[in-house]
């Protein structure tokens, strides 16, 4: 089948392209690429991850979101007394010396959903046999993956987490005990065996079989994941959130996740306040004010509203948009937000009109790797912004900022997009959508264009903006932090574009070593 795919690593994208060439559809390609990402992008995703897949079928069925994000553990088990997380300070290696504290360890591990989610998405929408979709990942794990420059940078940033414990040091160290560097080959034989088990026995082995037992034994008394938690885990199918932007329909991840609704809200505001060409001082200021407003609405009622229902209707109503515009006009102060680290994303389309957008994440990783399996568990319970909105009831879905998104035009999918970067990913997605839909940039240029991010009181501006325009922004009263280069701090956006006439284009974000592949002509 002809199609296109974009992902966070060339090997990830190539796995999806291989499946398209073998007759798979866009969903098959996304699933195969996601499994390959477990190997090629192991610091960011894996069987210990959670995520979301937005699928827009080409046969006229409505778009649906598979929510396979992580759940609160603890079924059949009281909160472990004295369970503590370990605080790790991580730097992004950028010009501003931005750092973030991550909380890791057994107590930070939530119930993973990645394996169940990929299986559910394939069962509903896939075309090729299940095991065929795991084969590229199995081969990568067996042969080893050469560490690229971008992946080595991620390894350096997350080194204190990846090699926090003995199993991580065994996997992610060179023979001399130092961390991996560009050109080294990362061998993930244990993960390869886990992939083979999933291929032959399905996801049940991770939730009710030998792998489930190994997870519970590894987390032990210091964490809360139980056999009951894993056995009870289910994928939830949701109706996506919808918004209009420059004559297009934007379809994204709904509550209880926050990313999709905030992108929809931000684009609705941006269409009304944007001014000036991309990169101009006026355009930068418009983006900054919209980002401030996105942060302002994330108050206590927003957190609880993610679970109560009605939040999208309230925010995206005429009254909600008018209130946001009024706050922007009044220059109301913003607020800062925490910024968790690791996510990866796959976007795919095919010539039958199917579109799939899939994001997954282990957070920054917990440093807890199940011996003999390669399963690096997530640290989502350590990301306090994700456990907002109510008490930690076992089985409850955590909220998330991930936002797999499809932009639909009159003739079908126009742009399939998603991003890494946690709190910064919604801004990255919003800016790429605006660059393509409102400003007419091709997908590669739209992704490469420098980005901004508001972290009060600072306005971070990525390398590549015109210095004179940034001076104008500073003169307008903004505390501009100028970065000299592109940096993964500003997200990792991978997208596929459907051009007029049906021609396809795909691009991965060079900030994180992403790649795009177009299959067929």
Short mmCIF file of C-alpha atoms in Angstrom, two decimals:
data_model
loop_
_atom_site.label_atom_id
_atom_site.label_comp_id
_atom_site.label_asym_id
_atom_site.label_seq_id
_atom_site.Cartn_x
_atom_site.Cartn_y
_atom_site.Cartn_z
CA UNK A 1 0.00 0.00 0.00
CA UNK A 2 1.15 3.54 -0.68
CA UNK A 3 1.33 5.89 2.24
CA UNK A 4 3.60 7.95 4.44
CA UNK A 5 4.89 7.76 7.98
CA UNK A 6 6.86 10.01 10.30
CA UNK A 7 8.42 8.97 13.59
CA UNK A 8 11.02 9.86 16.19
CA UNK A 9 13.84 7.74 14.74
CA UNK A 10 14.75 6.66 11.17
CA UNK A 11 14.54 2.99 12.16
CA UNK A 12 11.11 3.54 13.68
CA UNK A 13 9.88 5.20 10.50
CA UNK A 14 11.46 2.51 8.32
CA UNK A 15 9.63 -0.21 10.26
CA UNK A 16 6.33 1.47 9.52
CA UNK A 17 7.26 2.00 5.87
CA UNK A 18 8.16 -1.68 5.57
CA UNK A 19 4.70 -2.65 6.76
CA UNK A 20 3.07 -0.28 4.24
CA UNK A 21 5.13 -1.88 1.49
CA UNK A 22 3.96 -5.32 2.65
CA UNK A 23 0.31 -4.30 2.27
CA UNK A 24 -0.46 -2.97 5.72
CA UNK A 25 -2.57 0.13 6.27
CA UNK A 26 -1.78 3.30 8.23
CA UNK A 27 -2.77 1.68 11.53
CA UNK A 28 -0.55 -1.35 10.89
CA UNK A 29 2.30 1.03 10.08
CA UNK A 30 1.77 3.00 13.30
CA UNK A 31 1.64 -0.15 15.42
CA UNK A 32 4.78 -1.66 13.82
CA UNK A 33 6.63 1.64 14.13
CA UNK A 34 5.62 1.95 17.79
CA UNK A 35 7.02 -1.50 18.55
CA UNK A 36 10.22 -0.55 16.71
CA UNK A 37 10.35 2.60 18.82
CA UNK A 38 10.48 0.43 21.93
CA UNK A 39 13.93 -0.60 20.67
CA UNK A 40 15.24 2.40 18.71
CA UNK A 41 13.87 4.95 21.21
CA UNK A 42 14.01 2.92 24.41
CA UNK A 43 14.72 5.91 26.73
CA UNK A 44 11.30 7.31 25.76
CA UNK A 45 8.91 4.42 25.24
CA UNK A 46 8.48 0.67 25.66
CA UNK A 47 6.24 -1.98 27.20
CA UNK A 48 6.25 0.00 30.45
CA UNK A 49 4.72 3.04 28.72
CA UNK A 50 1.25 4.45 28.26
CA UNK A 51 -0.21 6.38 25.37
CA UNK A 52 -2.98 7.22 22.94
CA UNK A 53 -3.85 6.44 19.33
CA UNK A 54 -6.18 8.61 17.28
CA UNK A 55 -7.54 6.78 14.23
CA UNK A 56 -9.57 8.38 11.44
CA UNK A 57 -10.74 5.55 9.15
CA UNK A 58 -10.90 6.20 5.45
CA UNK A 59 -14.23 4.36 5.07
CA UNK A 60 -16.33 7.09 6.66
CA UNK A 61 -16.46 5.76 10.19
CA UNK A 62 -15.94 8.44 12.83
CA UNK A 63 -12.57 9.12 14.41
CA UNK A 64 -11.88 7.40 17.73
CA UNK A 65 -9.14 7.61 20.35
CA UNK A 66 -7.74 4.54 22.03
CA UNK A 67 -6.74 5.62 25.53
CA UNK A 68 -4.07 3.25 26.75
CA UNK A 69 -2.48 5.67 29.15
CA UNK A 70 -1.28 4.54 32.57
CA UNK A 71 -3.56 3.88 35.54
CA UNK A 72 -3.18 4.38 39.27
CA UNK A 73 -2.01 1.12 40.94
CA UNK A 74 -2.90 -0.37 44.28
CA UNK A 75 -5.82 -2.77 43.82
CA UNK A 76 -5.90 -5.20 46.69
CA UNK A 77 -3.01 -3.44 48.40
CA UNK A 78 -2.88 -0.57 50.89
CA UNK A 79 -0.52 2.29 50.08
CA UNK A 80 2.94 0.95 50.92
CA UNK A 81 4.10 2.53 54.19
CA UNK A 82 7.15 4.71 53.76
CA UNK A 83 7.22 4.31 49.97
CA UNK A 84 9.43 7.07 48.65
CA UNK A 85 10.50 8.30 45.26
CA UNK A 86 14.00 9.40 44.34
CA UNK A 87 14.44 12.97 43.08
CA UNK A 88 16.78 13.29 40.10
CA UNK A 89 17.83 16.66 38.65
CA UNK A 90 18.01 16.56 34.86
CA UNK A 91 19.35 19.26 32.52
CA UNK A 92 18.25 19.73 28.91
CA UNK A 93 21.73 20.72 27.73
CA UNK A 94 20.46 23.94 26.17
CA UNK A 95 21.67 27.48 26.17
CA UNK A 96 19.48 28.47 29.12
CA UNK A 97 20.75 25.65 31.35
CA UNK A 98 17.13 24.64 31.97
CA UNK A 99 16.79 21.82 34.50
CA UNK A 100 13.92 19.79 35.88
CA UNK A 101 13.55 17.53 38.92
CA UNK A 102 12.14 14.08 38.12
CA UNK A 103 10.82 11.67 40.71
CA UNK A 104 11.64 8.04 39.99
CA UNK A 105 11.83 4.62 41.66
CA UNK A 106 9.34 1.86 42.36
CA UNK A 107 6.87 4.20 44.05
CA UNK A 108 6.63 6.27 40.84
CA UNK A 109 5.46 3.37 38.62
CA UNK A 110 1.90 3.40 37.29
CA UNK A 111 0.16 0.52 35.53
CA UNK A 112 1.41 0.49 31.89
CA UNK A 113 -0.94 0.31 28.93
CA UNK A 114 1.22 0.30 25.79
CA UNK A 115 1.02 -3.40 24.91
CA UNK A 116 -2.73 -3.58 25.51
CA UNK A 117 -3.25 -0.41 23.49
CA UNK A 118 -1.31 -1.51 20.43
CA UNK A 119 -3.15 -4.84 20.46
CA UNK A 120 -6.56 -3.15 20.73
CA UNK A 121 -5.85 -0.67 17.93
CA UNK A 122 -4.65 -3.47 15.66
CA UNK A 123 -7.66 -5.64 16.46
CA UNK A 124 -10.11 -2.88 15.53
CA UNK A 125 -8.40 -1.31 12.52
CA UNK A 126 -5.39 -3.39 11.41
CA UNK A 127 -5.03 -5.48 8.30
CA UNK A 128 -1.85 -7.59 8.59
CA UNK A 129 -1.36 -10.44 11.09
CA UNK A 130 -0.33 -9.32 14.58
CA UNK A 131 3.01 -11.11 14.67
CA UNK A 132 4.12 -9.53 11.39
CA UNK A 133 3.85 -6.10 13.02
CA UNK A 134 6.32 -7.07 15.75
CA UNK A 135 8.87 -8.59 13.40
CA UNK A 136 10.79 -5.38 12.55
CA UNK A 137 11.17 -4.59 16.25
CA UNK A 138 12.27 -8.15 17.05
CA UNK A 139 14.96 -7.91 14.38
CA UNK A 140 16.18 -4.54 15.69
CA UNK A 141 16.43 -5.90 19.22
CA UNK A 142 18.27 -9.01 18.01
CA UNK A 143 20.76 -7.13 15.82
CA UNK A 144 21.27 -4.10 18.05
CA UNK A 145 20.77 -0.42 17.27
CA UNK A 146 23.60 2.02 16.65
CA UNK A 147 23.25 5.00 18.97
CA UNK A 148 22.75 8.16 16.93
CA UNK A 149 23.92 11.62 17.95
CA UNK A 150 20.40 12.63 18.98
CA UNK A 151 19.80 9.43 20.92
CA UNK A 152 23.16 9.79 22.65
CA UNK A 153 22.08 13.27 23.73
CA UNK A 154 18.91 11.77 25.25
CA UNK A 155 20.98 9.10 26.96
CA UNK A 156 23.18 11.85 28.43
CA UNK A 157 20.18 13.85 29.67
CA UNK A 158 18.52 10.79 31.22
CA UNK A 159 21.68 8.96 32.27
CA UNK A 160 21.03 9.18 36.01
CA UNK A 161 17.64 7.56 35.40
CA UNK A 162 18.57 4.99 32.76
CA UNK A 163 21.48 3.75 34.88
CA UNK A 164 19.89 4.37 38.26
CA UNK A 165 19.92 0.67 39.22
CA UNK A 166 21.95 -2.41 38.38
CA UNK A 167 19.76 -3.63 35.50
CA UNK A 168 19.94 -0.23 33.83
CA UNK A 169 23.70 -0.06 34.27
CA UNK A 170 24.01 -3.50 32.68
CA UNK A 171 21.98 -2.50 29.62
CA UNK A 172 22.99 1.11 29.08
CA UNK A 173 26.73 1.03 29.93
CA UNK A 174 29.79 0.55 27.77
CA UNK A 175 32.26 -2.20 28.76
CA UNK A 176 34.28 0.39 30.70
CA UNK A 177 31.24 1.37 32.75
CA UNK A 178 30.58 4.73 31.07
CA UNK A 179 27.37 5.72 29.28
CA UNK A 180 26.77 5.03 25.62
CA UNK A 181 28.03 7.52 23.02
CA UNK A 182 27.32 7.99 19.29
CA UNK A 183 28.37 4.97 17.28
CA UNK A 184 27.98 2.47 20.12
CA UNK A 185 25.58 -0.42 19.49
CA UNK A 186 22.79 -0.82 22.03
CA UNK A 187 21.89 -4.48 22.49
CA UNK A 188 18.40 -5.19 23.84
CA UNK A 189 18.19 -8.98 23.69
CA UNK A 190 15.90 -9.22 26.73
CA UNK A 191 13.46 -6.78 25.18
CA UNK A 192 13.63 -8.80 21.96
CA UNK A 193 12.53 -11.90 23.86
CA UNK A 194 9.65 -9.93 25.40
CA UNK A 195 8.59 -8.82 21.92
CA UNK A 196 8.67 -12.43 20.73
CA UNK A 197 6.44 -13.46 23.64
CA UNK A 198 3.98 -10.67 22.81
CA UNK A 199 3.99 -11.75 19.19
CA UNK A 200 3.17 -15.36 19.97
CA UNK A 201 0.94 -14.99 23.04
CA UNK A 202 -0.48 -11.47 22.74
CA UNK A 203 -0.60 -8.71 25.34
CA UNK A 204 -2.21 -11.04 27.89
CA UNK A 205 1.23 -12.29 28.91
CA UNK A 206 2.08 -8.82 30.22
CA UNK A 207 -1.17 -8.42 32.12
CA UNK A 208 -1.99 -11.93 33.32
CA UNK A 209 1.03 -14.10 32.52
CA UNK A 210 4.71 -14.50 33.32
CA UNK A 211 5.59 -10.90 32.50
CA UNK A 212 2.90 -9.65 34.88
CA UNK A 213 4.38 -11.72 37.68
CA UNK A 214 7.87 -10.38 36.93
CA UNK A 215 6.65 -6.76 37.01
CA UNK A 216 4.94 -7.20 40.37
CA UNK A 217 7.94 -8.96 41.86
CA UNK A 218 10.32 -6.23 40.65
CA UNK A 219 8.25 -3.34 41.97
CA UNK A 220 7.88 -5.21 45.24
CA UNK A 221 6.96 -3.62 48.53
CA UNK A 222 8.42 -0.24 47.49
CA UNK A 223 5.71 0.27 44.83
CA UNK A 224 2.02 -0.33 44.33
CA UNK A 225 1.53 -2.34 41.12
CA UNK A 226 -0.33 -5.58 41.88
CA UNK A 227 -1.40 -8.61 39.85
CA UNK A 228 -4.97 -7.29 40.23
CA UNK A 229 -3.98 -3.93 38.70
CA UNK A 230 -2.51 -5.57 35.63
CA UNK A 231 -5.35 -8.07 35.17
CA UNK A 232 -7.98 -5.32 35.44
CA UNK A 233 -6.32 -2.93 32.96
CA UNK A 234 -8.47 -2.12 29.92
CA UNK A 235 -8.10 0.14 26.89
CA UNK A 236 -10.77 2.88 26.83
CA UNK A 237 -12.21 4.08 23.50
CA UNK A 238 -13.11 7.78 23.47
CA UNK A 239 -14.68 10.33 21.14
CA UNK A 240 -12.07 12.94 20.21
CA UNK A 241 -12.33 16.68 20.77
CA UNK A 242 -13.09 18.79 17.69
CA UNK A 243 -12.31 22.43 16.84
CA UNK A 244 -12.25 24.64 13.75
CA UNK A 245 -9.13 26.43 12.52
CA UNK A 246 -8.91 28.32 9.22
CA UNK A 247 -11.61 26.25 7.56
CA UNK A 248 -10.22 22.92 8.79
CA UNK A 249 -11.41 20.55 11.49
CA UNK A 250 -8.84 19.76 14.18
CA UNK A 251 -9.44 16.37 15.83
CA UNK A 252 -7.44 15.57 18.96
CA UNK A 253 -7.19 13.75 22.28
CA UNK A 254 -10.15 14.40 24.63
CA UNK A 255 -10.33 14.63 28.44
CA UNK A 256 -9.31 13.27 30.84
CA UNK A 257 -6.16 14.20 28.93
CA UNK A 258 -5.42 17.89 28.79
CA UNK A 259 -3.24 18.27 25.69
CA UNK A 260 -5.87 17.96 22.96
CA UNK A 261 -8.42 20.30 24.49
CA UNK A 262 -5.74 22.94 25.18
CA UNK A 263 -4.50 22.73 21.59
CA UNK A 264 -8.08 23.14 20.33
CA UNK A 265 -8.58 26.11 22.67
CA UNK A 266 -5.24 27.64 21.68
CA UNK A 267 -5.92 27.36 17.95
CA UNK A 268 -9.38 28.91 18.40
CA UNK A 269 -7.73 31.86 20.13
CA UNK A 270 -4.80 32.05 17.73
CA UNK A 271 -7.07 32.36 14.70
CA UNK A 272 -8.54 35.48 16.30
CA UNK A 273 -5.36 37.16 17.57
CA UNK A 274 -2.61 36.05 15.16
CA UNK A 275 -1.00 38.82 13.17
CA UNK A 276 2.15 39.21 11.14
CA UNK A 277 4.24 36.70 9.23
CA UNK A 278 5.66 33.64 11.01
CA UNK A 279 8.73 34.66 13.02
CA UNK A 280 7.77 38.33 13.24
CA UNK A 281 7.58 40.07 16.60
CA UNK A 282 3.80 40.36 16.28
CA UNK A 283 3.42 36.65 15.55
CA UNK A 284 5.71 35.69 18.46
CA UNK A 285 3.75 37.92 20.85
CA UNK A 286 0.45 36.43 19.66
CA UNK A 287 1.76 32.91 20.33
CA UNK A 288 3.07 33.94 23.74
CA UNK A 289 -0.28 35.40 24.79
CA UNK A 290 -2.20 32.34 23.63
CA UNK A 291 0.22 30.09 25.52
CA UNK A 292 -0.24 32.19 28.64
CA UNK A 293 -4.00 31.82 28.34
CA UNK A 294 -3.68 28.04 27.85
CA UNK A 295 -1.79 27.92 31.13
CA UNK A 296 -4.20 30.26 32.93
CA UNK A 297 -7.19 28.00 32.34
CA UNK A 298 -5.40 25.05 33.94
CA UNK A 299 -6.72 25.91 37.39
CA UNK A 300 -8.28 23.64 39.98
CA UNK A 301 -11.62 23.55 38.18
CA UNK A 302 -9.86 22.53 34.96
CA UNK A 303 -8.17 19.58 36.69
CA UNK A 304 -11.44 18.31 38.15
CA UNK A 305 -13.33 19.12 34.93
CA UNK A 306 -11.11 16.71 33.00
CA UNK A 307 -12.95 13.92 34.80
CA UNK A 308 -16.41 15.46 35.34
CA UNK A 309 -17.20 16.12 31.68
CA UNK A 310 -18.34 19.25 29.87
CA UNK A 311 -14.92 20.93 29.91
CA UNK A 312 -14.46 20.96 26.12
CA UNK A 313 -17.95 22.36 25.61
CA UNK A 314 -17.30 25.15 28.14
CA UNK A 315 -13.84 26.14 26.89
CA UNK A 316 -14.66 25.99 23.17
CA UNK A 317 -18.04 27.73 23.38
CA UNK A 318 -18.41 31.28 22.05
CA UNK A 319 -18.53 32.50 25.64
CA UNK A 320 -15.41 30.55 26.61
CA UNK A 321 -13.42 31.87 23.65
CA UNK A 322 -14.62 35.43 24.34
CA UNK A 323 -13.53 35.16 27.97
CA UNK A 324 -10.09 33.96 26.91
CA UNK A 325 -9.73 36.79 24.40
CA UNK A 326 -10.71 39.27 27.11
CA UNK A 327 -8.02 37.95 29.44
CA UNK A 328 -5.46 38.17 26.64
CA UNK A 329 -6.48 41.77 25.93
CA UNK A 330 -6.23 42.60 29.62
CA UNK A 331 -2.73 41.15 29.85
CA UNK A 332 -3.63 38.84 32.72
CA UNK A 333 -0.57 37.15 34.28
CA UNK A 334 0.24 33.59 33.42
CA UNK A 335 1.73 30.79 35.47
CA UNK A 336 4.54 28.31 35.13
CA UNK A 337 4.05 24.57 34.76
CA UNK A 338 6.13 21.48 35.45
CA UNK A 339 7.77 19.95 32.39
CA UNK A 340 8.18 16.16 32.29
CA UNK A 341 10.46 14.75 29.63
CA UNK A 342 10.07 11.75 27.41
CA UNK A 343 7.46 11.03 24.75
CA UNK A 344 7.64 9.77 21.21
CA UNK A 345 5.15 10.00 18.36
CA UNK A 346 4.23 8.27 15.08
CA UNK A 347 2.02 9.73 12.32
CA UNK A 348 0.80 7.75 9.28
CA UNK A 349 -1.60 7.95 6.35
CA UNK A 350 -2.34 5.58 3.48
CA UNK A 351 -3.93 5.91 0.08
CA UNK A 352 -7.21 4.44 1.33
CA UNK A 353 -7.58 7.61 3.37
CA UNK A 354 -6.84 6.06 6.77
CA UNK A 355 -4.98 8.33 9.20
CA UNK A 356 -3.38 7.26 12.47
CA UNK A 357 -1.62 9.38 15.08
CA UNK A 358 -0.03 7.58 18.04
CA UNK A 359 1.86 8.97 21.04
CA UNK A 360 3.46 6.95 23.83
CA UNK A 361 5.68 7.69 26.80
CA UNK A 362 7.39 6.28 29.85
CA UNK A 363 7.66 9.82 31.25
CA UNK A 364 11.29 10.26 32.13
CA UNK A 365 11.43 6.57 33.07
CA UNK A 366 11.42 5.26 36.61
CA UNK A 367 14.88 3.69 36.55
CA UNK A 368 13.11 0.40 37.35
CA UNK A 369 13.82 -2.20 34.65
CA UNK A 370 12.31 -5.66 35.13
CA UNK A 371 15.27 -8.09 35.05
CA UNK A 372 15.46 -10.33 32.02
CA UNK A 373 12.64 -8.58 30.15
CA UNK A 374 13.88 -5.14 29.07
CA UNK A 375 10.67 -3.60 30.47
CA UNK A 376 11.52 -0.11 31.77
CA UNK A 377 8.55 1.00 33.84
CA UNK A 378 7.18 4.54 33.67
CA UNK A 379 7.44 7.14 36.43
CA UNK A 380 4.05 8.80 35.86
CA UNK A 381 3.11 8.80 39.55
CA UNK A 382 6.16 11.01 40.04
CA UNK A 383 4.79 13.62 37.62
CA UNK A 384 2.55 15.45 40.05
CA UNK A 385 0.82 17.42 37.30
CA UNK A 386 -0.52 14.12 35.92
CA UNK A 387 -2.13 12.92 39.15
CA UNK A 388 -4.22 16.08 39.62
CA UNK A 389 -7.99 16.14 39.64
CA UNK A 390 -8.88 13.95 42.58
CA UNK A 391 -7.74 11.19 44.92
CA UNK A 392 -5.48 8.40 43.72
CA UNK A 393 -8.15 5.72 43.30
CA UNK A 394 -6.68 2.42 42.08
CA UNK A 395 -7.55 1.85 38.43
CA UNK A 396 -8.13 5.54 37.72
CA UNK A 397 -6.65 6.87 34.47
CA UNK A 398 -4.07 9.57 34.95
CA UNK A 399 -4.38 12.70 32.88
CA UNK A 400 -1.82 13.36 30.16
CA UNK A 401 -0.53 16.12 27.90
CA UNK A 402 -0.05 13.85 24.89
CA UNK A 403 -2.14 14.96 21.94
CA UNK A 404 -2.15 12.82 18.78
CA UNK A 405 -3.97 15.01 16.28
CA UNK A 406 -5.44 14.91 12.76
CA UNK A 407 -6.34 18.07 10.82
CA UNK A 408 -9.11 17.39 8.30
CA UNK A 409 -9.88 19.45 5.20
CA UNK A 410 -12.65 19.26 2.63
CA UNK A 411 -11.05 16.26 0.91
CA UNK A 412 -10.05 14.28 3.99
CA UNK A 413 -6.96 14.22 6.22
CA UNK A 414 -4.74 17.27 5.66
CA UNK A 415 -2.16 16.86 8.43
CA UNK A 416 -1.45 14.04 10.88
CA UNK A 417 0.69 15.30 13.73
CA UNK A 418 1.86 14.75 17.30
CA UNK A 419 4.84 15.61 19.40
CA UNK A 420 7.12 14.81 22.28
CA UNK A 421 7.94 17.43 24.87
CA UNK A 422 5.27 17.15 27.59
CA UNK A 423 4.01 20.63 28.52
CA UNK A 424 5.84 21.97 25.46
CA UNK A 425 4.31 19.47 23.07
CA UNK A 426 0.97 21.26 22.83
CA UNK A 427 2.77 24.44 21.78
CA UNK A 428 4.87 22.52 19.27
CA UNK A 429 1.78 20.90 17.72
CA UNK A 430 -0.11 24.19 17.67
CA UNK A 431 2.75 26.00 15.96
CA UNK A 432 3.21 23.28 13.33
CA UNK A 433 -0.53 23.26 12.55
CA UNK A 434 -0.52 27.05 12.22
CA UNK A 435 2.57 26.95 10.01
CA UNK A 436 0.97 24.45 7.62
CA UNK A 437 -2.71 25.45 7.64
CA UNK A 438 -2.56 29.21 8.22
CA UNK A 439 0.79 30.07 6.65
CA UNK A 440 1.13 27.50 3.89
CA UNK A 441 4.51 26.04 4.87
CA UNK A 442 5.36 22.51 3.78
CA UNK A 443 5.45 19.97 6.59
CA UNK A 444 9.26 19.79 6.76
CA UNK A 445 9.63 23.58 6.90
CA UNK A 446 6.76 23.85 9.38
CA UNK A 447 8.48 21.43 11.75
CA UNK A 448 11.92 22.98 11.32
CA UNK A 449 10.65 26.54 11.92
CA UNK A 450 11.90 27.93 15.27
CA UNK A 451 9.46 27.71 18.18
CA UNK A 452 8.56 29.61 21.29
CA UNK A 453 7.52 28.43 24.73
CA UNK A 454 6.24 30.42 27.71
CA UNK A 455 7.50 29.42 31.15
CA UNK A 456 6.63 32.38 33.31
CA UNK A 457 8.21 34.84 33.63
CA UNK A 458 10.29 33.79 30.63
CA UNK A 459 9.51 33.61 26.91
CA UNK A 460 11.85 31.00 25.48
CA UNK A 461 12.68 31.63 21.81
CA UNK A 462 14.49 28.93 19.90
CA UNK A 463 17.53 29.60 17.75
CA UNK A 464 16.69 30.73 14.21
CA UNK A 465 14.53 33.80 14.87
CA UNK A 466 15.63 37.16 13.48
CA UNK A 467 17.50 39.06 16.20
CA UNK A 468 15.78 42.34 15.34
CA UNK A 469 12.34 40.74 15.79
CA UNK A 470 13.35 39.34 19.19
CA UNK A 471 14.55 42.80 20.19
CA UNK A 472 11.08 44.12 19.34
CA UNK A 473 9.54 41.38 21.51
CA UNK A 474 11.83 42.33 24.39
CA UNK A 475 11.00 46.02 23.93
CA UNK A 476 7.33 45.09 24.30
CA UNK A 477 8.06 43.95 27.85
CA UNK A 478 8.69 40.22 27.46
CA UNK A 479 11.54 38.50 29.30
CA UNK A 480 13.04 36.82 26.23
CA UNK A 481 15.37 33.86 26.71
CA UNK A 482 17.25 33.45 23.41
CA UNK A 483 18.47 29.96 22.53
CA UNK A 484 21.31 29.80 20.01
CA UNK A 485 20.18 26.57 18.32
CA UNK A 486 17.28 24.21 17.83
CA UNK A 487 16.82 22.05 20.93
CA UNK A 488 14.70 19.06 21.98
CA UNK A 489 13.42 21.27 24.83
CA UNK A 490 10.96 22.63 22.24
CA UNK A 491 9.45 19.23 21.47
CA UNK A 492 9.80 16.56 18.82
CA UNK A 493 7.03 16.85 16.23
CA UNK A 494 6.56 14.17 13.58
CA UNK A 495 3.94 14.74 10.91
CA UNK A 496 2.52 13.59 7.58
CA UNK A 497 0.93 16.04 5.14
CA UNK A 498 -1.61 15.30 2.42
CA UNK A 499 -1.15 17.90 -0.31
CA UNK A 500 -3.80 19.02 -2.81
CA UNK A 501 -4.21 16.26 -5.37
CA UNK A 502 -3.30 13.55 -2.89
CA UNK A 503 0.49 13.84 -2.94
CA UNK A 504 2.07 12.88 0.39
CA UNK A 505 4.92 14.37 2.40
CA UNK A 506 6.38 13.26 5.73
CA UNK A 507 8.91 14.77 8.10
CA UNK A 508 10.39 13.92 11.46
CA UNK A 509 11.76 16.46 13.90
CA UNK A 510 15.53 16.81 13.66
CA UNK A 511 15.56 18.14 17.22
CA UNK A 512 15.14 14.52 18.34
CA UNK A 513 16.44 12.68 15.30
CA UNK A 514 13.05 12.04 13.73
CA UNK A 515 12.47 10.94 10.14
CA UNK A 516 9.71 10.69 7.55
CA UNK A 517 9.24 8.13 4.76
CA UNK A 518 6.88 8.25 1.77
CA UNK A 519 6.04 4.84 0.30
CA UNK A 520 5.09 4.61 -3.37
CA UNK A 521 4.61 7.50 -5.76
#
